[in-house]
Amino acid sequence: MNPAAQPDPRPVAVPVDAGLATGVLARRLGVSPMTLRSWDRRYGIGPTARTEGGHRRWTAADVATVEEMCRLTATGIPPADAARAARTAVAGPAAEAEAATATPPAAAGRSRAAGALPLGDVRLECRGLARAAVRLDAPALEQQLTAAVERYGLTVAWQEVMVPTLHAVGRRWASSDDQYVEVEHLLAWHVSTVLRRSTPPAAPAASPGAGCVLLACAPGEQHTLALEALHAALGREGLPVRMLGAALPVEALDAAVRRLGPVAVVLWAQESARAAPSLVRHVAGLRWGMKGTRRGPAVLLGGPGWSRSQPAGVLRPAGLAQAVEVLRALYAAG
C-alpha cells in the first residue's frame, strides 16, 4: 500500500474557536469530563482535533460518536460494546476495524467510569437506567421506564427494573455524604410519572357494598412509590382502589375507613420509626354496617419498617405480585 494513501494519525490542527472543549461537551451531554476522558482512554472515543495551542477539541464527527455512545450505554449496553457500535454507526465498518486494532488492552477490563452505581447481578435495563439517572438524562429515563413496562408488564418492571435501580441510587446516596440526591429525586420523579401513566381510570366497585382497597402511608411517612406501583397494578386488575398518599394523619385514615368501608387497607412504612402497631390494631378493629352484619377491613402491611413491629393477625405480602394476588382474593371474597 502506498504510505501516502494512509490516514494521518496525528490530530488535525483547528482554529481555537473550532470544535468543543471536553468540559463544554460534558455539560451538553450531562456526563462528567472524567467519564469522557475514561471513554477516550479505554475505548478510543475521544477528540481528534487540536487547536494551534495544543488544546484538544471535539469535532462534529467526534460529538456524533460520543452522543451515540451515550445513547447506547443508556440502554444498558456495556461501554466497550457501545463504543464499537458507536464508531461503526458514525464512521462505518472500515473505521471500526481500524480502531479495534489500536484499542489498548485496558479497554477489555471492567469500566470504572465516574458515576457507576453498585447494581450487582440485575437486568440489563437497570444498568441503562442507572447511567441515564447519573447523567440526569430525563428523556432517556422516561423512554426506558416506559419501554420496561411495555416489555415486561408493570409488576415485573417494578420489581426487577425500577426497584433495583432505586436501591442502587439510594445506597450510593447513603454512602457518599449526601451526593446523588438530585439523581435519586429525578429517577423517583420519572418512576412515579410512568407508574401514574400506566394506571387506568379508576374502576367502580362491583356493587354498592363491595367496598374498595385503601392505600395509605403511615403518619409521617413520605415514601409513596411502592404504593403508587400497587395502585397502578390494582387498577390494571380492574379493582376499585383509593390512594391517600404520604403522611396520612391517624384521624384522616380513621375517617376514610369509616366513610369508604374498604375490603382492605394497605399501610406502608419505609422506616421503623413510622411503623406503629397501635395504628394497625386500631384500623383492624374498625367496624361498620348493620347490627349482626358488621364487618371491618383486612389490613396489609408494606415496607421494611414493619420488620420489627408486625402485629399478629395482619398480612404482610412479600412484594408487589403477592400483594396484588392477596388483594384480588380478598375483593372477590368480600
Tab-separated table of C-alpha atoms in Angstrom:
chain	number	residue	atom	x	y	z
A	1	MET	CA	0.000	0.000	0.000
A	2	ASN	CA	1.225	3.480	-0.789
A	3	PRO	CA	2.148	5.175	2.520
A	4	ALA	CA	0.862	8.458	1.176
A	5	ALA	CA	-2.628	6.975	0.938
A	6	GLN	CA	-2.805	6.012	4.611
A	7	PRO	CA	-4.698	8.259	7.045
A	8	ASP	CA	-2.560	10.652	9.081
A	9	PRO	CA	-2.797	9.537	12.741
A	10	ARG	CA	-1.787	12.963	14.053
A	11	PRO	CA	-4.543	15.239	15.433
A	12	VAL	CA	-5.827	17.837	12.999
A	13	ALA	CA	-4.946	21.435	13.909
A	14	VAL	CA	-8.040	23.636	14.089
A	15	PRO	CA	-8.682	27.291	14.947
A	16	VAL	CA	-9.139	27.970	18.645
A	17	ASP	CA	-12.891	28.555	18.197
A	18	ALA	CA	-13.486	25.359	16.190
A	19	GLY	CA	-14.759	22.233	17.920
A	20	LEU	CA	-15.828	21.776	21.536
A	21	ALA	CA	-13.708	21.575	24.662
A	22	THR	CA	-14.230	18.493	26.831
A	23	GLY	CA	-15.859	20.439	29.648
A	24	VAL	CA	-18.345	22.096	27.298
A	25	LEU	CA	-19.280	18.789	25.690
A	26	ALA	CA	-19.613	17.119	29.089
A	27	ARG	CA	-22.137	19.746	30.182
A	28	ARG	CA	-24.049	19.376	26.932
A	29	LEU	CA	-24.288	15.597	27.294
A	30	GLY	CA	-24.887	15.555	31.040
A	31	VAL	CA	-21.820	13.420	31.826
A	32	SER	CA	-18.681	14.242	33.770
A	33	PRO	CA	-15.467	15.245	31.992
A	34	MET	CA	-13.848	12.287	33.766
A	35	THR	CA	-16.268	9.936	32.001
A	36	LEU	CA	-15.352	11.384	28.592
A	37	ARG	CA	-11.655	11.070	29.346
A	38	SER	CA	-12.182	7.485	30.501
A	39	TRP	CA	-14.017	6.632	27.269
A	40	ASP	CA	-11.183	8.212	25.296
A	41	ARG	CA	-8.522	6.278	27.181
A	42	ARG	CA	-10.309	2.934	27.262
A	43	TYR	CA	-12.340	2.818	24.056
A	44	GLY	CA	-10.845	5.395	21.706
A	45	ILE	CA	-13.961	7.608	21.829
A	46	GLY	CA	-12.269	10.992	22.096
A	47	PRO	CA	-11.455	14.322	20.439
A	48	THR	CA	-9.459	14.073	17.215
A	49	ALA	CA	-8.557	17.752	16.709
A	50	ARG	CA	-6.266	20.210	18.450
A	51	THR	CA	-6.094	23.982	18.451
A	52	GLU	CA	-2.891	25.691	17.397
A	53	GLY	CA	-2.107	25.975	21.103
A	54	GLY	CA	-2.353	22.212	21.534
A	55	HIS	CA	-5.760	22.010	23.252
A	56	ARG	CA	-7.895	19.022	22.259
A	57	ARG	CA	-11.248	19.699	20.601
A	58	TRP	CA	-14.239	17.551	19.693
A	59	THR	CA	-15.235	17.846	16.041
A	60	ALA	CA	-18.779	17.337	14.757
A	61	ALA	CA	-17.961	13.694	13.948
A	62	ASP	CA	-16.474	13.190	17.425
A	63	VAL	CA	-19.596	14.644	19.006
A	64	ALA	CA	-21.850	12.401	16.904
A	65	THR	CA	-19.857	9.352	18.025
A	66	VAL	CA	-19.966	10.181	21.716
A	67	GLU	CA	-23.677	11.036	21.513
A	68	GLU	CA	-24.288	7.584	20.045
A	69	MET	CA	-22.124	6.131	22.806
A	70	CYS	CA	-24.297	7.860	25.409
A	71	ARG	CA	-27.478	6.629	23.757
A	72	LEU	CA	-26.285	3.024	23.655
A	73	THR	CA	-24.942	2.919	27.214
A	74	ALA	CA	-28.224	4.422	28.399
A	75	THR	CA	-29.983	1.279	27.142
A	76	GLY	CA	-27.715	-0.880	29.283
A	77	ILE	CA	-25.194	-1.926	26.622
A	78	PRO	CA	-21.702	-2.334	28.173
A	79	PRO	CA	-19.401	0.598	27.325
A	80	ALA	CA	-16.916	-1.486	25.295
A	81	ASP	CA	-19.697	-2.839	23.058
A	82	ALA	CA	-21.337	0.589	22.852
A	83	ALA	CA	-18.041	2.140	21.734
A	84	ARG	CA	-17.628	-0.325	18.890
A	85	ALA	CA	-21.217	0.167	17.759
A	86	ALA	CA	-20.947	3.973	18.013
A	87	ARG	CA	-17.824	4.095	15.886
A	88	THR	CA	-19.418	1.826	13.302
A	89	ALA	CA	-22.623	3.865	13.202
A	90	VAL	CA	-20.801	7.155	12.660
A	91	ALA	CA	-17.676	6.247	10.699
A	92	GLY	CA	-18.600	2.930	9.075
A	93	PRO	CA	-17.312	-0.646	9.475
A	94	ALA	CA	-13.876	0.051	7.976
A	95	ALA	CA	-13.080	2.738	10.516
A	96	GLU	CA	-14.250	0.491	13.330
A	97	ALA	CA	-11.984	-2.325	12.201
A	98	GLU	CA	-9.028	0.061	12.156
A	99	ALA	CA	-9.880	1.452	15.595
A	100	ALA	CA	-10.218	-2.049	17.056
A	101	THR	CA	-6.595	-2.841	16.244
A	102	ALA	CA	-5.485	0.311	18.064
A	103	THR	CA	-7.644	-0.144	21.164
A	104	PRO	CA	-5.464	-0.515	24.262
A	105	PRO	CA	-5.754	-3.760	26.271
A	106	ALA	CA	-7.293	-1.857	29.186
A	107	ALA	CA	-10.480	-1.466	27.149
A	108	ALA	CA	-11.336	-5.099	27.825
A	109	GLY	CA	-11.296	-4.524	31.588
A	110	ARG	CA	-14.128	-3.509	33.820
A	111	SER	CA	-15.262	0.074	33.447
A	112	ARG	CA	-14.610	2.342	36.403
A	113	ALA	CA	-16.080	5.470	34.861
A	114	ALA	CA	-17.241	8.106	37.299
A	115	GLY	CA	-20.879	7.725	38.320
A	116	ALA	CA	-21.102	3.929	38.054
A	117	LEU	CA	-23.586	2.528	40.566
A	118	PRO	CA	-23.257	-0.749	42.516
A	119	LEU	CA	-26.010	-2.742	40.831
A	120	GLY	CA	-24.753	-6.326	41.048
A	121	ASP	CA	-26.472	-9.056	39.031
A	122	VAL	CA	-29.511	-7.301	37.558
A	123	ARG	CA	-31.346	-6.925	34.273
A	124	LEU	CA	-29.593	-5.006	31.518
A	125	GLU	CA	-32.284	-2.317	31.728
A	126	CYS	CA	-31.194	-1.461	35.288
A	127	ARG	CA	-27.733	-0.507	34.111
A	128	GLY	CA	-29.161	1.687	31.376
A	129	LEU	CA	-31.474	3.394	33.858
A	130	ALA	CA	-28.638	3.962	36.308
A	131	ARG	CA	-26.443	5.552	33.659
A	132	ALA	CA	-29.276	7.797	32.473
A	133	ALA	CA	-30.067	8.800	36.071
A	134	VAL	CA	-26.447	9.709	36.853
A	135	ARG	CA	-26.372	11.839	33.679
A	136	LEU	CA	-29.690	13.438	34.727
A	137	ASP	CA	-30.976	12.431	31.298
A	138	ALA	CA	-34.725	12.867	31.746
A	139	PRO	CA	-35.774	11.876	28.183
A	140	ALA	CA	-33.776	8.633	28.422
A	141	LEU	CA	-35.293	7.806	31.815
A	142	GLU	CA	-38.795	8.383	30.503
A	143	GLN	CA	-38.190	6.284	27.412
A	144	GLN	CA	-36.525	3.378	29.211
A	145	LEU	CA	-39.048	3.186	32.051
A	146	THR	CA	-41.941	3.212	29.592
A	147	ALA	CA	-40.249	0.545	27.474
A	148	ALA	CA	-39.702	-1.667	30.542
A	149	VAL	CA	-43.410	-1.543	31.447
A	150	GLU	CA	-44.421	-2.291	27.858
A	151	ARG	CA	-41.952	-5.164	27.538
A	152	TYR	CA	-42.317	-6.913	30.914
A	153	GLY	CA	-45.610	-5.674	32.302
A	154	LEU	CA	-45.956	-3.348	35.248
A	155	THR	CA	-45.306	-5.834	38.068
A	156	VAL	CA	-42.082	-7.265	36.631
A	157	ALA	CA	-40.888	-3.835	35.522
A	158	TRP	CA	-41.382	-2.546	39.058
A	159	GLN	CA	-39.806	-5.498	40.880
A	160	GLU	CA	-36.908	-6.253	38.523
A	161	VAL	CA	-36.075	-2.922	36.872
A	162	MET	CA	-37.290	0.048	38.905
A	163	VAL	CA	-36.679	-1.210	42.450
A	164	PRO	CA	-33.088	-2.460	41.944
A	165	THR	CA	-32.126	0.828	40.305
A	166	LEU	CA	-33.779	2.900	43.039
A	167	HIS	CA	-31.993	0.835	45.687
A	168	ALA	CA	-28.632	1.304	43.946
A	169	VAL	CA	-29.097	5.067	43.821
A	170	GLY	CA	-30.202	5.089	47.456
A	171	ARG	CA	-27.140	3.113	48.533
A	172	ARG	CA	-24.843	5.470	46.675
A	173	TRP	CA	-26.565	8.468	48.265
A	174	ALA	CA	-26.242	6.950	51.750
A	175	SER	CA	-22.541	6.199	51.281
A	176	SER	CA	-21.423	9.408	49.570
A	177	ASP	CA	-22.164	12.152	52.088
A	178	ASP	CA	-25.426	13.366	50.537
A	179	GLN	CA	-24.186	13.290	46.958
A	180	TYR	CA	-26.521	11.864	44.302
A	181	VAL	CA	-29.612	13.396	45.941
A	182	GLU	CA	-30.536	15.009	42.633
A	183	VAL	CA	-30.071	11.646	40.880
A	184	GLU	CA	-32.472	9.896	43.244
A	185	HIS	CA	-35.050	12.677	43.029
A	186	LEU	CA	-35.034	12.716	39.229
A	187	LEU	CA	-35.249	8.931	38.989
A	188	ALA	CA	-38.067	8.767	41.556
A	189	TRP	CA	-39.999	11.510	39.749
A	190	HIS	CA	-39.904	9.671	36.436
A	191	VAL	CA	-40.737	6.328	38.039
A	192	SER	CA	-43.774	7.999	39.602
A	193	THR	CA	-44.725	9.610	36.289
A	194	VAL	CA	-44.574	6.317	34.392
A	195	LEU	CA	-46.499	4.479	37.120
A	196	ARG	CA	-49.301	7.026	37.022
A	197	ARG	CA	-49.372	6.983	33.247
A	198	SER	CA	-49.695	3.194	33.439
A	199	THR	CA	-52.722	3.418	35.743
A	200	PRO	CA	-56.098	3.031	34.011
A	201	PRO	CA	-59.077	5.186	35.032
A	202	ALA	CA	-60.475	4.432	38.493
A	203	ALA	CA	-62.660	1.326	38.499
A	204	PRO	CA	-66.076	1.415	40.221
A	205	ALA	CA	-66.964	-1.184	42.827
A	206	ALA	CA	-68.766	-4.263	41.533
A	207	SER	CA	-71.692	-3.455	43.832
A	208	PRO	CA	-72.552	-0.586	46.194
A	209	GLY	CA	-71.476	-2.616	49.240
A	210	ALA	CA	-68.393	-4.206	47.748
A	211	GLY	CA	-66.000	-1.617	49.147
A	212	CYS	CA	-62.570	-0.868	47.749
A	213	VAL	CA	-58.895	-1.197	48.562
A	214	LEU	CA	-57.482	1.743	50.514
A	215	LEU	CA	-53.779	2.631	50.237
A	216	ALA	CA	-52.051	4.954	52.691
A	217	CYS	CA	-48.675	5.696	54.216
A	218	ALA	CA	-48.267	5.608	57.964
A	219	PRO	CA	-48.316	9.007	59.697
A	220	GLY	CA	-45.121	10.908	58.896
A	221	GLU	CA	-44.089	8.511	56.124
A	222	GLN	CA	-43.186	10.273	52.869
A	223	HIS	CA	-42.203	7.327	50.629
A	224	THR	CA	-45.092	6.589	48.268
A	225	LEU	CA	-43.556	4.912	45.199
A	226	ALA	CA	-44.351	1.350	46.272
A	227	LEU	CA	-47.980	2.312	46.920
A	228	GLU	CA	-48.103	4.041	43.536
A	229	ALA	CA	-46.933	0.805	41.926
A	230	LEU	CA	-49.592	-1.149	43.825
A	231	HIS	CA	-52.230	1.418	42.848
A	232	ALA	CA	-51.303	1.026	39.179
A	233	ALA	CA	-51.234	-2.779	39.377
A	234	LEU	CA	-54.623	-2.987	41.107
A	235	GLY	CA	-56.088	-0.570	38.563
A	236	ARG	CA	-54.897	-2.877	35.790
A	237	GLU	CA	-56.700	-5.712	37.550
A	238	GLY	CA	-59.911	-3.670	37.478
A	239	LEU	CA	-60.119	-3.438	41.268
A	240	PRO	CA	-61.505	-0.256	42.844
A	241	VAL	CA	-58.717	1.412	44.780
A	242	ARG	CA	-58.258	4.696	46.610
A	243	MET	CA	-54.803	6.196	47.080
A	244	LEU	CA	-54.451	8.533	50.073
A	245	GLY	CA	-50.697	9.026	49.722
A	246	ALA	CA	-47.998	10.198	52.085
A	247	ALA	CA	-48.020	11.013	55.805
A	248	LEU	CA	-51.723	10.454	56.443
A	249	PRO	CA	-52.746	11.525	59.969
A	250	VAL	CA	-54.443	8.902	62.112
A	251	GLU	CA	-57.671	10.914	62.260
A	252	ALA	CA	-57.830	11.191	58.460
A	253	LEU	CA	-57.230	7.469	57.999
A	254	ASP	CA	-59.924	6.660	60.558
A	255	ALA	CA	-62.408	8.927	58.776
A	256	ALA	CA	-61.612	7.468	55.344
A	257	VAL	CA	-62.032	3.887	56.528
A	258	ARG	CA	-65.396	4.662	58.152
A	259	ARG	CA	-66.660	6.505	55.042
A	260	LEU	CA	-65.479	4.019	52.418
A	261	GLY	CA	-65.873	0.686	54.187
A	262	PRO	CA	-62.871	-0.813	52.369
A	263	VAL	CA	-62.305	-4.505	51.836
A	264	ALA	CA	-58.657	-3.968	52.760
A	265	VAL	CA	-56.338	-1.242	53.988
A	266	VAL	CA	-52.676	-1.268	52.958
A	267	LEU	CA	-50.341	0.670	55.260
A	268	TRP	CA	-46.820	1.470	54.075
A	269	ALA	CA	-43.889	2.244	56.386
A	270	GLN	CA	-40.397	2.647	54.976
A	271	GLU	CA	-38.827	3.355	58.361
A	272	SER	CA	-39.360	1.509	61.612
A	273	ALA	CA	-39.951	4.828	63.400
A	274	ARG	CA	-43.159	5.217	61.348
A	275	ALA	CA	-44.452	1.685	61.926
A	276	ALA	CA	-46.954	1.937	64.781
A	277	PRO	CA	-48.567	-1.369	65.857
A	278	SER	CA	-51.227	0.599	67.744
A	279	LEU	CA	-52.358	2.156	64.445
A	280	VAL	CA	-52.640	-1.267	62.813
A	281	ARG	CA	-54.708	-2.625	65.694
A	282	HIS	CA	-56.941	0.451	65.567
A	283	VAL	CA	-57.629	0.106	61.834
A	284	ALA	CA	-58.178	-3.660	62.087
A	285	GLY	CA	-60.690	-3.065	64.867
A	286	LEU	CA	-62.883	-0.598	62.957
A	287	ARG	CA	-66.385	-1.877	62.155
A	288	TRP	CA	-69.342	-0.652	60.147
A	289	GLY	CA	-72.686	-1.886	58.836
A	290	MET	CA	-75.958	-3.032	60.339
A	291	LYS	CA	-76.012	-4.879	63.656
A	292	GLY	CA	-75.413	-8.544	63.031
A	293	THR	CA	-73.638	-7.930	59.736
A	294	ARG	CA	-70.934	-5.566	60.901
A	295	ARG	CA	-67.550	-6.068	59.278
A	296	GLY	CA	-64.126	-4.499	59.152
A	297	PRO	CA	-61.175	-4.312	56.789
A	298	ALA	CA	-58.321	-6.718	56.268
A	299	VAL	CA	-55.052	-4.949	56.997
A	300	LEU	CA	-51.949	-5.471	54.864
A	301	LEU	CA	-48.562	-4.088	55.820
A	302	GLY	CA	-45.995	-2.970	53.282
A	303	GLY	CA	-42.445	-1.727	53.575
A	304	PRO	CA	-39.339	-2.636	55.581
A	305	GLY	CA	-40.451	-0.502	58.509
A	306	TRP	CA	-42.751	-3.258	59.763
A	307	SER	CA	-39.996	-5.857	60.101
A	308	ARG	CA	-39.646	-5.337	63.859
A	309	SER	CA	-43.199	-4.442	64.791
A	310	GLN	CA	-45.649	-6.577	62.853
A	311	PRO	CA	-48.788	-7.153	64.955
A	312	ALA	CA	-50.413	-10.590	64.953
A	313	GLY	CA	-53.350	-11.243	62.656
A	314	VAL	CA	-52.363	-8.958	59.807
A	315	LEU	CA	-50.950	-9.785	56.381
A	316	ARG	CA	-47.521	-8.780	55.071
A	317	PRO	CA	-47.163	-9.706	51.382
A	318	ALA	CA	-43.677	-10.331	50.025
A	319	GLY	CA	-43.628	-7.966	47.087
A	320	LEU	CA	-45.977	-6.413	44.568
A	321	ALA	CA	-47.093	-9.608	42.831
A	322	GLN	CA	-48.141	-11.275	46.085
A	323	ALA	CA	-49.894	-8.127	47.293
A	324	VAL	CA	-51.981	-7.991	44.116
A	325	GLU	CA	-52.842	-11.693	44.440
A	326	VAL	CA	-53.915	-11.344	48.082
A	327	LEU	CA	-55.994	-8.229	47.448
A	328	ARG	CA	-57.651	-9.788	44.392
A	329	ALA	CA	-58.709	-12.741	46.550
A	330	LEU	CA	-59.946	-10.517	49.391
A	331	TYR	CA	-62.017	-8.418	46.996
A	332	ALA	CA	-63.536	-11.479	45.352
A	333	ALA	CA	-64.446	-12.920	48.755
A	334	GLY	CA	-65.822	-9.628	50.052
